[in-house]
Amino acid sequence: MNQASLYQRANQVQRHDAKLILEQYASVLQWRTDGQDKLIDVGSGSGNVLMDFVHPLLPKSFGQLVGTDISSKMVGYANKCYGKKFERTHFQVLDIGCEELPQRLEGQFDHVTSFYCLHWVQNLRVALQNIYRLLRHEGGDCLLVFLASNPVYEVYKVLACSAKWARYMRDVDQFISPLHYSKDPSAEFSRLLGEAGFVQYNVEVRNEVYVYEGVRNLKDNVKAICPFLERMPESLHEEFLDDFIAVVVSMNLQQQPLVVDDAAQAPQNVERFISPYKLVVAYARKSPDFVGSVLCEVPRQQAHKGVD
């Protein structure tokens, strides 16, 4: 997760989902009447999702936009790309699963967003308590999007049992979403939101499928997010990725090749790989009366709703 430039190029799934979800929730967020909104994003990575899809939604007079990530390399890359180009915007290191939230951040924000981050945090209870504390004492809201389950976790489990890769993957369970084996991830996450103090919340678990066109495309995506590659010599990376693809094929996650007919070249068969995954989309409010707004009905059926 420290290869920021590669992640910037290979996070198509994250960008696709963030764009769609923000389009649906843009009118639901509790925007301030004075346009001075302050927003903090958790797990911003290379920063392109935040700046391409969240930043345009902010009022022109917004107060502050803060991107955060646990990786100092990601934060450095994001600041280099965006920090100096956009006013009132900067990136900083933050571990949302920390036991003690930095005091300078407590109660400072009107909104918290997070895309494809919380499945990296094993203690969701602590993470949600920290998100609650980031919001202003008088209220605020959050939009949280993360994986409940993904076949990549099962691929990791298989590879971790291999004598070749076991030494690099002994803690594989620490990199599997805490909701991956949950029988009812929507109900479980709803309960955690309520325990954290949120008074209104909607939690939906969506069944999604993404198709990777070509082996290289899939390998690049895996390379950008796989936490185990940085533990092994670079000379082993391609062999690991080859074994990853082999497991994917054995799990019947490969589709019939797509025939690409290019007039300048002979027809080519492009291998396609499917990734069926469950995505948690959660919206929560700290106070129903903050800035006099009323909870709008999200334009999709919701699985769980909090009680006012």
Short mmCIF file of N, CA, C and O in Angstrom, two decimals, residues 28-32 37-40 107-113 128 131-144 193 197-201 282-293 295:
data_model
loop_
_atom_site.label_atom_id
_atom_site.label_comp_id
_atom_site.label_asym_id
_atom_site.label_seq_id
_atom_site.Cartn_x
_atom_site.Cartn_y
_atom_site.Cartn_z
N VAL A 28 -27.55 14.41 0.33
CA VAL A 28 -27.93 13.93 1.66
C VAL A 28 -26.99 14.48 2.73
O VAL A 28 -27.38 14.66 3.88
N LEU A 29 -25.76 14.77 2.36
CA LEU A 29 -24.79 15.30 3.32
C LEU A 29 -25.31 16.59 3.94
O LEU A 29 -25.96 17.41 3.28
N GLN A 30 -25.02 16.79 5.23
CA GLN A 30 -25.52 17.95 5.97
C GLN A 30 -24.64 19.17 5.70
O GLN A 30 -23.81 19.55 6.53
N TRP A 31 -24.84 19.82 4.59
CA TRP A 31 -24.02 20.98 4.26
C TRP A 31 -24.38 22.16 5.14
O TRP A 31 -25.56 22.42 5.41
N ARG A 32 -23.39 22.91 5.55
CA ARG A 32 -23.61 24.09 6.39
C ARG A 32 -24.32 25.18 5.59
O ARG A 32 -24.13 25.31 4.38
N ASP A 37 -17.96 24.65 5.36
CA ASP A 37 -17.77 23.24 5.72
C ASP A 37 -16.29 22.87 5.81
O ASP A 37 -15.47 23.24 4.98
N LYS A 38 -15.99 22.06 6.85
CA LYS A 38 -14.68 21.44 6.99
C LYS A 38 -14.85 19.92 6.88
O LYS A 38 -15.69 19.34 7.57
N LEU A 39 -14.08 19.30 6.00
CA LEU A 39 -14.21 17.87 5.73
C LEU A 39 -12.87 17.19 5.89
O LEU A 39 -11.84 17.69 5.42
N ILE A 40 -12.88 16.03 6.51
CA ILE A 40 -11.68 15.21 6.63
C ILE A 40 -11.96 13.84 6.02
O ILE A 40 -13.03 13.26 6.23
N GLY A 107 -13.29 17.16 17.24
CA GLY A 107 -14.36 18.13 17.16
C GLY A 107 -14.16 19.24 16.16
O GLY A 107 -14.76 20.31 16.28
N GLN A 108 -13.36 19.00 15.11
CA GLN A 108 -13.00 20.06 14.18
C GLN A 108 -13.74 20.03 12.85
O GLN A 108 -13.65 20.98 12.08
N PHE A 109 -14.50 18.96 12.57
CA PHE A 109 -15.01 18.77 11.20
C PHE A 109 -16.52 18.61 11.14
O PHE A 109 -17.15 18.07 12.05
N ASP A 110 -17.05 19.07 10.00
CA ASP A 110 -18.49 18.91 9.73
C ASP A 110 -18.79 17.59 9.05
O ASP A 110 -19.90 17.07 9.16
N HIS A 111 -17.81 17.05 8.33
CA HIS A 111 -18.01 15.82 7.56
C HIS A 111 -16.76 14.94 7.63
O HIS A 111 -15.64 15.43 7.62
N VAL A 112 -17.00 13.64 7.67
CA VAL A 112 -15.93 12.65 7.53
C VAL A 112 -16.32 11.73 6.37
O VAL A 112 -17.44 11.22 6.33
N THR A 113 -15.41 11.56 5.43
CA THR A 113 -15.63 10.58 4.36
C THR A 113 -14.52 9.55 4.41
O THR A 113 -13.43 9.80 4.92
N LEU A 128 -14.70 3.77 14.59
CA LEU A 128 -15.94 4.54 14.56
C LEU A 128 -16.01 5.54 15.72
O LEU A 128 -16.56 6.64 15.57
N ILE A 131 -13.96 8.40 14.48
CA ILE A 131 -14.70 9.17 13.47
C ILE A 131 -15.74 10.06 14.13
O ILE A 131 -15.91 11.23 13.77
N TYR A 132 -16.42 9.52 15.13
CA TYR A 132 -17.40 10.30 15.89
C TYR A 132 -16.73 11.50 16.55
O TYR A 132 -17.27 12.62 16.54
N ARG A 133 -15.54 11.31 17.09
CA ARG A 133 -14.83 12.39 17.79
C ARG A 133 -14.28 13.43 16.82
O ARG A 133 -14.06 14.57 17.21
N LEU A 134 -14.03 13.05 15.58
CA LEU A 134 -13.56 14.03 14.59
C LEU A 134 -14.62 15.09 14.30
O LEU A 134 -14.30 16.24 13.99
N LEU A 135 -15.88 14.70 14.41
CA LEU A 135 -16.98 15.61 14.09
C LEU A 135 -17.19 16.64 15.19
O LEU A 135 -16.90 16.40 16.37
N ARG A 136 -17.71 17.80 14.81
CA ARG A 136 -17.97 18.87 15.76
C ARG A 136 -18.87 18.36 16.89
O ARG A 136 -19.72 17.49 16.68
N HIS A 137 -18.70 18.95 18.05
CA HIS A 137 -19.49 18.52 19.21
C HIS A 137 -20.98 18.72 18.98
O HIS A 137 -21.81 17.94 19.45
N GLU A 138 -21.33 19.78 18.23
CA GLU A 138 -22.75 20.05 18.00
C GLU A 138 -23.35 19.19 16.89
O GLU A 138 -24.56 19.18 16.70
N GLY A 139 -22.52 18.47 16.15
CA GLY A 139 -23.05 17.56 15.13
C GLY A 139 -22.17 17.46 13.91
O GLY A 139 -21.09 18.04 13.82
N GLY A 140 -22.64 16.71 12.93
CA GLY A 140 -21.90 16.46 11.71
C GLY A 140 -22.30 15.11 11.15
O GLY A 140 -23.12 14.39 11.74
N ASP A 141 -21.72 14.73 10.02
CA ASP A 141 -22.09 13.46 9.42
C ASP A 141 -20.90 12.79 8.76
O ASP A 141 -19.83 13.39 8.59
N CYS A 142 -21.08 11.52 8.41
CA CYS A 142 -20.00 10.77 7.77
C CYS A 142 -20.57 9.86 6.69
O CYS A 142 -21.71 9.39 6.78
N LEU A 143 -19.76 9.63 5.67
CA LEU A 143 -20.08 8.70 4.59
C LEU A 143 -18.92 7.73 4.49
O LEU A 143 -17.79 8.12 4.18
N LEU A 144 -19.19 6.46 4.78
CA LEU A 144 -18.14 5.44 4.89
C LEU A 144 -18.40 4.32 3.91
O LEU A 144 -19.49 3.74 3.89
N LEU A 193 -22.20 1.53 14.82
CA LEU A 193 -22.48 2.96 14.66
C LEU A 193 -23.29 3.49 15.85
O LEU A 193 -23.00 4.57 16.37
N GLY A 197 -22.25 6.27 19.09
CA GLY A 197 -22.97 7.47 19.47
C GLY A 197 -23.78 8.12 18.36
O GLY A 197 -24.49 9.10 18.59
N PHE A 198 -23.70 7.59 17.15
CA PHE A 198 -24.47 8.17 16.05
C PHE A 198 -25.96 7.94 16.28
O PHE A 198 -26.38 6.86 16.68
N VAL A 199 -26.76 8.98 16.01
CA VAL A 199 -28.19 8.88 16.30
C VAL A 199 -29.03 8.56 15.07
O VAL A 199 -30.17 8.11 15.19
N GLN A 200 -28.49 8.83 13.90
CA GLN A 200 -29.17 8.46 12.66
C GLN A 200 -28.15 7.79 11.75
O GLN A 200 -27.04 8.30 11.59
N TYR A 201 -28.54 6.68 11.17
CA TYR A 201 -27.59 6.01 10.27
C TYR A 201 -28.34 5.09 9.31
O TYR A 201 -29.40 4.55 9.60
N ALA A 282 -22.26 3.23 4.27
CA ALA A 282 -22.89 3.69 5.51
C ALA A 282 -22.88 5.21 5.59
O ALA A 282 -21.85 5.84 5.34
N TYR A 283 -24.03 5.76 5.92
CA TYR A 283 -24.15 7.19 6.16
C TYR A 283 -24.68 7.38 7.57
O TYR A 283 -25.66 6.73 7.97
N ALA A 284 -24.02 8.25 8.35
CA ALA A 284 -24.43 8.42 9.75
C ALA A 284 -24.34 9.88 10.15
O ALA A 284 -23.47 10.62 9.68
N ARG A 285 -25.23 10.27 11.06
CA ARG A 285 -25.25 11.63 11.58
C ARG A 285 -25.06 11.62 13.09
O ARG A 285 -25.60 10.78 13.80
N LYS A 286 -24.29 12.60 13.54
CA LYS A 286 -24.03 12.73 14.97
C LYS A 286 -25.22 13.37 15.68
O LYS A 286 -25.51 13.07 16.84
N SER A 287 -25.91 14.28 14.98
CA SER A 287 -27.09 14.94 15.53
C SER A 287 -28.08 15.18 14.40
O SER A 287 -27.72 15.70 13.35
N PRO A 288 -29.33 14.84 14.60
CA PRO A 288 -30.32 15.04 13.52
C PRO A 288 -30.65 16.49 13.26
O PRO A 288 -31.16 16.84 12.21
N ASP A 289 -30.33 17.38 14.22
CA ASP A 289 -30.73 18.78 14.10
C ASP A 289 -29.59 19.69 13.67
O ASP A 289 -29.77 20.90 13.59
N PHE A 290 -28.42 19.15 13.41
CA PHE A 290 -27.27 19.98 13.05
C PHE A 290 -27.59 20.83 11.82
O PHE A 290 -28.09 20.34 10.82
N VAL A 291 -27.32 22.12 11.88
CA VAL A 291 -27.60 23.15 10.86
C VAL A 291 -29.02 23.04 10.31
O VAL A 291 -29.29 23.37 9.17
N GLY A 292 -29.94 22.59 11.15
CA GLY A 292 -31.34 22.61 10.78
C GLY A 292 -31.71 21.73 9.62
O GLY A 292 -32.73 21.95 8.97
N SER A 293 -30.90 20.72 9.33
CA SER A 293 -31.17 19.87 8.18
C SER A 293 -32.02 18.68 8.59
O SER A 293 -32.03 18.28 9.74
N LEU A 295 -32.93 14.63 7.61
CA LEU A 295 -32.39 13.47 6.89
C LEU A 295 -33.23 13.17 5.66
O LEU A 295 -34.42 12.89 5.75
#
